[in-house]
Amino acid sequence: MEIRANFLPPFYGNNRSWIEEFAVCDRSVPGMSVNRLSRLAATQCRSLSTLRDRAIQLEPKYLYEPKFEDPRVYPEYDLINVRLQGYDYVPLEKFQSYVHKIAKRFKFEIVESYAVAAKTERVVVYKPNSTLVESEIELATYDRVIRIAKVPTVRLPLFIFLIHTHLPIGVKLTVKGHEKADEDYRYIPDLLLKQKQEELKSLDDPLVRKNLGWE
């Protein structure tokens, strides 16, 4: 009886011991040697590995849904400031973190995310039909800014609609292009430094120089 290679079962690993037992115990295969069985098993293993290597390697996220390339290119905004203002510190901080995460999901570039010094206002409540003060309240307005860049024009309306939908009560949202005034507003002004700068500018006045005896 002659055994064909097509009828051999798949061999994995070192199966020489199994082949030897098969050749010794099965007396109905007088013409099949151990070396020949080993070569047939190795050939079948190589064919299986070759098929595995030829298979297309896909990432897990593309197993059930193909990857669609979008060749279209949309214009982008340079710098966009997302400004959040509110009287309550806790929900403002949480919403700032939420806007930061949503901007990352939209694949925007996060340039900066910072806090601006709080602005305090004094509110006076008068009694009806009089000038007598009934109560006084100090309100602190907290300010947070998320600056983003490389924002496609087609994604910005969706981004604004999403964060506006989840806007907490009492929080004011402002989305605008970045300007130099926004950078100046970020820092606390030094009043003493400004006073000294005004004094230096006044020295250029001819009347001041004459009174000082410099001319």
PDB file of C-alpha atoms in Angstrom:
ATOM      1  CA  MET A   1       0.000   0.000   0.000  1.00  0.00           C
ATOM      2  CA  GLU A   2       1.337   3.430  -0.910  1.00  0.00           C
ATOM      3  CA  ILE A   3       0.459   6.594   1.021  1.00  0.00           C
ATOM      4  CA  ARG A   4       0.085   9.846  -0.872  1.00  0.00           C
ATOM      5  CA  ALA A   5       1.156  13.227   0.542  1.00  0.00           C
ATOM      6  CA  ASN A   6      -2.328  14.672   0.056  1.00  0.00           C
ATOM      7  CA  PHE A   7      -3.781  12.248   2.591  1.00  0.00           C
ATOM      8  CA  LEU A   8      -1.266  13.046   5.324  1.00  0.00           C
ATOM      9  CA  PRO A   9      -2.621  14.957   8.328  1.00  0.00           C
ATOM     10  CA  PRO A  10      -1.067  18.362   9.157  1.00  0.00           C
ATOM     11  CA  PHE A  11       2.060  18.102  11.310  1.00  0.00           C
ATOM     12  CA  TYR A  12       3.048  20.826  13.738  1.00  0.00           C
ATOM     13  CA  GLY A  13       6.203  20.945  15.794  1.00  0.00           C
ATOM     14  CA  ASN A  14       8.591  18.055  16.254  1.00  0.00           C
ATOM     15  CA  ASN A  15       6.498  14.995  15.265  1.00  0.00           C
ATOM     16  CA  ARG A  16       9.345  12.648  14.387  1.00  0.00           C
ATOM     17  CA  SER A  17       8.508  10.369  17.331  1.00  0.00           C
ATOM     18  CA  TRP A  18       4.897  10.060  16.088  1.00  0.00           C
ATOM     19  CA  ILE A  19       6.133   9.338  12.539  1.00  0.00           C
ATOM     20  CA  GLU A  20       8.501   6.633  13.809  1.00  0.00           C
ATOM     21  CA  GLU A  21       5.694   4.954  15.761  1.00  0.00           C
ATOM     22  CA  PHE A  22       3.452   5.173  12.691  1.00  0.00           C
ATOM     23  CA  ALA A  23       6.122   3.593  10.444  1.00  0.00           C
ATOM     24  CA  VAL A  24       6.929   0.831  12.948  1.00  0.00           C
ATOM     25  CA  CYS A  25       3.390  -0.050  14.083  1.00  0.00           C
ATOM     26  CA  ASP A  26       1.644   0.134  10.708  1.00  0.00           C
ATOM     27  CA  ARG A  27       2.896  -2.937   8.859  1.00  0.00           C
ATOM     28  CA  SER A  28       0.624  -2.175   5.902  1.00  0.00           C
ATOM     29  CA  VAL A  29       3.041   0.518   4.689  1.00  0.00           C
ATOM     30  CA  PRO A  30       6.169  -1.404   3.752  1.00  0.00           C
ATOM     31  CA  GLY A  31       7.419   1.079   1.161  1.00  0.00           C
ATOM     32  CA  MET A  32       7.240   4.277   3.332  1.00  0.00           C
ATOM     33  CA  SER A  33      10.379   5.047   5.336  1.00  0.00           C
ATOM     34  CA  VAL A  34      10.743   7.355   8.326  1.00  0.00           C
ATOM     35  CA  ASN A  35      12.844   9.872   6.378  1.00  0.00           C
ATOM     36  CA  ARG A  36      10.263  10.113   3.629  1.00  0.00           C
ATOM     37  CA  LEU A  37       7.469  10.716   6.123  1.00  0.00           C
ATOM     38  CA  SER A  38       9.588  13.408   7.803  1.00  0.00           C
ATOM     39  CA  ARG A  39      10.155  15.160   4.483  1.00  0.00           C
ATOM     40  CA  LEU A  40       6.437  15.051   3.671  1.00  0.00           C
ATOM     41  CA  ALA A  41       5.549  16.480   7.088  1.00  0.00           C
ATOM     42  CA  ALA A  42       8.121  19.275   6.728  1.00  0.00           C
ATOM     43  CA  THR A  43       6.811  20.104   3.241  1.00  0.00           C
ATOM     44  CA  GLN A  44       3.258  20.363   4.515  1.00  0.00           C
ATOM     45  CA  CYS A  45       4.344  22.558   7.453  1.00  0.00           C
ATOM     46  CA  ARG A  46       6.214  24.876   5.069  1.00  0.00           C
ATOM     47  CA  SER A  47       3.172  25.188   2.828  1.00  0.00           C
ATOM     48  CA  LEU A  48       1.002  26.150   5.794  1.00  0.00           C
ATOM     49  CA  SER A  49       3.474  28.778   7.009  1.00  0.00           C
ATOM     50  CA  THR A  50       3.734  30.172   3.486  1.00  0.00           C
ATOM     51  CA  LEU A  51      -0.028  30.649   3.289  1.00  0.00           C
ATOM     52  CA  ARG A  52       0.009  32.402   6.648  1.00  0.00           C
ATOM     53  CA  ASP A  53       2.772  34.713   5.494  1.00  0.00           C
ATOM     54  CA  ARG A  54       0.919  35.527   2.288  1.00  0.00           C
ATOM     55  CA  ALA A  55      -2.212  36.556   4.160  1.00  0.00           C
ATOM     56  CA  ILE A  56      -2.873  40.312   4.329  1.00  0.00           C
ATOM     57  CA  GLN A  57      -1.918  41.730   7.725  1.00  0.00           C
ATOM     58  CA  LEU A  58      -4.703  44.019   8.955  1.00  0.00           C
ATOM     59  CA  GLU A  59      -4.910  46.161  12.042  1.00  0.00           C
ATOM     60  CA  PRO A  60      -7.620  45.110  14.524  1.00  0.00           C
ATOM     61  CA  LYS A  61      -9.713  48.237  13.852  1.00  0.00           C
ATOM     62  CA  TYR A  62      -9.901  47.373  10.126  1.00  0.00           C
ATOM     63  CA  LEU A  63     -11.020  43.731  10.510  1.00  0.00           C
ATOM     64  CA  TYR A  64     -14.748  44.445  10.255  1.00  0.00           C
ATOM     65  CA  GLU A  65     -14.719  47.838   8.543  1.00  0.00           C
ATOM     66  CA  PRO A  66     -12.419  48.807   5.679  1.00  0.00           C
ATOM     67  CA  LYS A  67     -10.275  51.913   5.723  1.00  0.00           C
ATOM     68  CA  PHE A  68     -11.556  54.719   3.503  1.00  0.00           C
ATOM     69  CA  GLU A  69      -9.027  57.302   2.364  1.00  0.00           C
ATOM     70  CA  ASP A  70     -10.322  60.867   2.004  1.00  0.00           C
ATOM     71  CA  PRO A  71      -8.222  62.712  -0.603  1.00  0.00           C
ATOM     72  CA  ARG A  72     -10.008  66.031  -0.045  1.00  0.00           C
ATOM     73  CA  VAL A  73      -8.086  68.852   1.641  1.00  0.00           C
ATOM     74  CA  TYR A  74      -9.966  71.547   3.565  1.00  0.00           C
ATOM     75  CA  PRO A  75      -8.674  74.983   4.611  1.00  0.00           C
ATOM     76  CA  GLU A  76      -7.705  75.383   8.257  1.00  0.00           C
ATOM     77  CA  TYR A  77      -7.865  78.136  10.852  1.00  0.00           C
ATOM     78  CA  ASP A  78      -4.533  79.212  12.317  1.00  0.00           C
ATOM     79  CA  LEU A  79      -5.380  79.864  15.981  1.00  0.00           C
ATOM     80  CA  ILE A  80      -8.762  79.658  17.717  1.00  0.00           C
ATOM     81  CA  ASN A  81      -9.411  80.677  21.326  1.00  0.00           C
ATOM     82  CA  VAL A  82     -12.166  78.849  23.218  1.00  0.00           C
ATOM     83  CA  ARG A  83     -12.897  81.047  26.229  1.00  0.00           C
ATOM     84  CA  LEU A  84     -14.955  79.846  29.198  1.00  0.00           C
ATOM     85  CA  GLN A  85     -16.233  82.207  31.892  1.00  0.00           C
ATOM     86  CA  GLY A  86     -18.307  81.472  34.958  1.00  0.00           C
ATOM     87  CA  TYR A  87     -18.978  82.382  38.574  1.00  0.00           C
ATOM     88  CA  ASP A  88     -18.562  78.827  39.898  1.00  0.00           C
ATOM     89  CA  TYR A  89     -15.036  77.439  39.888  1.00  0.00           C
ATOM     90  CA  VAL A  90     -15.770  73.683  40.032  1.00  0.00           C
ATOM     91  CA  PRO A  91     -18.029  73.204  36.956  1.00  0.00           C
ATOM     92  CA  LEU A  92     -15.809  75.583  34.977  1.00  0.00           C
ATOM     93  CA  GLU A  93     -12.728  73.437  35.649  1.00  0.00           C
ATOM     94  CA  LYS A  94     -14.554  70.222  34.741  1.00  0.00           C
ATOM     95  CA  PHE A  95     -15.930  71.692  31.539  1.00  0.00           C
ATOM     96  CA  GLN A  96     -12.474  72.936  30.569  1.00  0.00           C
ATOM     97  CA  SER A  97     -11.205  69.355  30.869  1.00  0.00           C
ATOM     98  CA  TYR A  98     -14.152  68.150  28.765  1.00  0.00           C
ATOM     99  CA  VAL A  99     -13.464  70.687  25.990  1.00  0.00           C
ATOM    100  CA  HIS A 100      -9.791  69.659  26.021  1.00  0.00           C
ATOM    101  CA  LYS A 101     -10.715  65.987  25.487  1.00  0.00           C
ATOM    102  CA  ILE A 102     -13.229  66.777  22.741  1.00  0.00           C
ATOM    103  CA  ALA A 103     -10.652  68.904  20.908  1.00  0.00           C
ATOM    104  CA  LYS A 104      -8.242  65.952  20.973  1.00  0.00           C
ATOM    105  CA  ARG A 105     -10.919  63.637  19.581  1.00  0.00           C
ATOM    106  CA  PHE A 106     -11.468  66.074  16.738  1.00  0.00           C
ATOM    107  CA  LYS A 107      -7.692  65.821  16.130  1.00  0.00           C
ATOM    108  CA  PHE A 108      -7.095  69.517  16.763  1.00  0.00           C
ATOM    109  CA  GLU A 109      -3.691  70.678  17.930  1.00  0.00           C
ATOM    110  CA  ILE A 110      -3.843  71.902  21.547  1.00  0.00           C
ATOM    111  CA  VAL A 111      -1.490  74.884  21.683  1.00  0.00           C
ATOM    112  CA  GLU A 112      -2.240  76.019  25.248  1.00  0.00           C
ATOM    113  CA  SER A 113      -4.796  75.532  27.978  1.00  0.00           C
ATOM    114  CA  TYR A 114      -4.457  78.076  30.760  1.00  0.00           C
ATOM    115  CA  ALA A 115      -6.287  80.078  33.427  1.00  0.00           C
ATOM    116  CA  VAL A 116      -6.692  83.847  33.559  1.00  0.00           C
ATOM    117  CA  ALA A 117      -6.773  85.813  36.805  1.00  0.00           C
ATOM    118  CA  ALA A 118     -10.259  86.082  38.273  1.00  0.00           C
ATOM    119  CA  LYS A 119     -12.075  89.394  37.983  1.00  0.00           C
ATOM    120  CA  THR A 120     -13.967  90.601  41.073  1.00  0.00           C
ATOM    121  CA  GLU A 121     -17.063  92.788  40.789  1.00  0.00           C
ATOM    122  CA  ARG A 122     -19.062  94.493  43.534  1.00  0.00           C
ATOM    123  CA  VAL A 123     -22.847  94.255  43.248  1.00  0.00           C
ATOM    124  CA  VAL A 124     -25.026  96.560  45.354  1.00  0.00           C
ATOM    125  CA  VAL A 125     -28.740  95.878  45.928  1.00  0.00           C
ATOM    126  CA  TYR A 126     -30.857  98.850  47.021  1.00  0.00           C
ATOM    127  CA  LYS A 127     -34.149  98.840  48.861  1.00  0.00           C
ATOM    128  CA  PRO A 128     -37.248  99.508  46.741  1.00  0.00           C
ATOM    129  CA  ASN A 129     -37.798 103.183  45.890  1.00  0.00           C
ATOM    130  CA  SER A 130     -34.824 104.330  47.957  1.00  0.00           C
ATOM    131  CA  THR A 131     -31.085 104.785  47.913  1.00  0.00           C
ATOM    132  CA  LEU A 132     -30.554 102.720  51.038  1.00  0.00           C
ATOM    133  CA  VAL A 133     -28.284  99.723  50.508  1.00  0.00           C
ATOM    134  CA  GLU A 134     -29.972  96.421  51.254  1.00  0.00           C
ATOM    135  CA  SER A 135     -27.052  94.087  50.535  1.00  0.00           C
ATOM    136  CA  GLU A 136     -23.660  93.980  48.858  1.00  0.00           C
ATOM    137  CA  ILE A 137     -22.254  91.015  46.963  1.00  0.00           C
ATOM    138  CA  GLU A 138     -18.814  90.405  45.524  1.00  0.00           C
ATOM    139  CA  LEU A 139     -18.839  88.215  42.421  1.00  0.00           C
ATOM    140  CA  ALA A 140     -15.652  86.605  41.134  1.00  0.00           C
ATOM    141  CA  THR A 141     -15.653  85.773  37.422  1.00  0.00           C
ATOM    142  CA  TYR A 142     -13.302  82.894  36.631  1.00  0.00           C
ATOM    143  CA  ASP A 143     -11.778  82.625  33.182  1.00  0.00           C
ATOM    144  CA  ARG A 144     -10.297  79.663  31.287  1.00  0.00           C
ATOM    145  CA  VAL A 145      -8.904  79.578  27.732  1.00  0.00           C
ATOM    146  CA  ILE A 146      -8.162  76.621  25.431  1.00  0.00           C
ATOM    147  CA  ARG A 147      -6.140  77.653  22.382  1.00  0.00           C
ATOM    148  CA  ILE A 148      -6.316  75.273  19.428  1.00  0.00           C
ATOM    149  CA  ALA A 149      -4.695  75.240  15.994  1.00  0.00           C
ATOM    150  CA  LYS A 150      -4.950  73.397  12.663  1.00  0.00           C
ATOM    151  CA  VAL A 151      -8.739  73.433  12.814  1.00  0.00           C
ATOM    152  CA  PRO A 152     -10.424  72.385   9.529  1.00  0.00           C
ATOM    153  CA  THR A 153     -13.276  74.661   8.531  1.00  0.00           C
ATOM    154  CA  VAL A 154     -15.688  71.735   8.160  1.00  0.00           C
ATOM    155  CA  ARG A 155     -15.074  70.460  11.706  1.00  0.00           C
ATOM    156  CA  LEU A 156     -15.232  73.716  13.648  1.00  0.00           C
ATOM    157  CA  PRO A 157     -19.068  74.103  13.441  1.00  0.00           C
ATOM    158  CA  LEU A 158     -19.527  70.528  14.684  1.00  0.00           C
ATOM    159  CA  PHE A 159     -17.079  71.149  17.527  1.00  0.00           C
ATOM    160  CA  ILE A 160     -18.852  74.357  18.599  1.00  0.00           C
ATOM    161  CA  PHE A 161     -22.281  72.703  18.402  1.00  0.00           C
ATOM    162  CA  LEU A 162     -21.119  69.776  20.552  1.00  0.00           C
ATOM    163  CA  ILE A 163     -19.554  71.816  23.354  1.00  0.00           C
ATOM    164  CA  HIS A 164     -22.452  74.302  23.294  1.00  0.00           C
ATOM    165  CA  THR A 165     -24.898  71.420  23.754  1.00  0.00           C
ATOM    166  CA  HIS A 166     -23.068  70.271  26.905  1.00  0.00           C
ATOM    167  CA  LEU A 167     -22.460  73.793  28.242  1.00  0.00           C
ATOM    168  CA  PRO A 168     -23.180  73.922  32.017  1.00  0.00           C
ATOM    169  CA  ILE A 169     -25.591  76.448  33.473  1.00  0.00           C
ATOM    170  CA  GLY A 170     -23.900  79.738  34.299  1.00  0.00           C
ATOM    171  CA  VAL A 171     -20.908  79.209  31.992  1.00  0.00           C
ATOM    172  CA  LYS A 172     -20.343  81.626  29.113  1.00  0.00           C
ATOM    173  CA  LEU A 173     -18.719  80.311  25.925  1.00  0.00           C
ATOM    174  CA  THR A 174     -16.784  82.486  23.458  1.00  0.00           C
ATOM    175  CA  VAL A 175     -15.054  81.148  20.332  1.00  0.00           C
ATOM    176  CA  LYS A 176     -12.961  83.635  18.364  1.00  0.00           C
ATOM    177  CA  GLY A 177      -9.738  84.022  16.448  1.00  0.00           C
ATOM    178  CA  HIS A 178      -6.559  84.692  18.398  1.00  0.00           C
ATOM    179  CA  GLU A 179      -5.402  88.314  18.670  1.00  0.00           C
ATOM    180  CA  LYS A 180      -2.548  90.096  20.393  1.00  0.00           C
ATOM    181  CA  ALA A 181      -5.008  91.619  22.886  1.00  0.00           C
ATOM    182  CA  ASP A 182      -5.859  88.113  24.094  1.00  0.00           C
ATOM    183  CA  GLU A 183      -2.212  87.520  24.978  1.00  0.00           C
ATOM    184  CA  ASP A 184      -1.975  90.858  26.828  1.00  0.00           C
ATOM    185  CA  TYR A 185      -5.183  90.120  28.752  1.00  0.00           C
ATOM    186  CA  ARG A 186      -3.655  86.887  30.011  1.00  0.00           C
ATOM    187  CA  TYR A 187      -1.092  88.561  32.305  1.00  0.00           C
ATOM    188  CA  ILE A 188      -1.700  90.655  35.422  1.00  0.00           C
ATOM    189  CA  PRO A 189      -0.607  94.266  34.814  1.00  0.00           C
ATOM    190  CA  ASP A 190       2.159  95.674  36.984  1.00  0.00           C
ATOM    191  CA  LEU A 191       0.824  99.053  38.150  1.00  0.00           C
ATOM    192  CA  LEU A 192       4.126 100.202  39.635  1.00  0.00           C
ATOM    193  CA  LEU A 193       5.963  99.392  36.424  1.00  0.00           C
ATOM    194  CA  LYS A 194       3.400 101.302  34.378  1.00  0.00           C
ATOM    195  CA  GLN A 195       3.757 104.306  36.684  1.00  0.00           C
ATOM    196  CA  LYS A 196       7.533 104.353  36.222  1.00  0.00           C
ATOM    197  CA  GLN A 197       7.129 104.045  32.461  1.00  0.00           C
ATOM    198  CA  GLU A 198       4.832 107.086  32.434  1.00  0.00           C
ATOM    199  CA  GLU A 199       7.399 109.042  34.441  1.00  0.00           C
ATOM    200  CA  LEU A 200      10.109 108.184  31.932  1.00  0.00           C
ATOM    201  CA  LYS A 201       7.895 109.294  29.059  1.00  0.00           C
ATOM    202  CA  SER A 202       7.163 112.600  30.805  1.00  0.00           C
ATOM    203  CA  LEU A 203      10.889 113.392  30.861  1.00  0.00           C
ATOM    204  CA  ASP A 204      10.751 113.872  27.098  1.00  0.00           C
ATOM    205  CA  ASP A 205       8.393 116.827  27.572  1.00  0.00           C
ATOM    206  CA  PRO A 206      10.313 120.128  27.082  1.00  0.00           C
ATOM    207  CA  LEU A 207       8.411 121.849  29.928  1.00  0.00           C
ATOM    208  CA  VAL A 208       9.318 119.097  32.390  1.00  0.00           C
ATOM    209  CA  ARG A 209      12.958 119.184  31.314  1.00  0.00           C
ATOM    210  CA  LYS A 210      13.002 122.977  31.705  1.00  0.00           C
ATOM    211  CA  ASN A 211      11.490 122.812  35.209  1.00  0.00           C
ATOM    212  CA  LEU A 212      14.089 120.235  36.196  1.00  0.00           C
ATOM    213  CA  GLY A 213      16.848 122.539  34.948  1.00  0.00           C
ATOM    214  CA  TRP A 214      18.034 120.179  32.283  1.00  0.00           C
ATOM    215  CA  GLU A 215      17.649 122.775  29.529  1.00  0.00           C
TER     216      GLU A 215
END
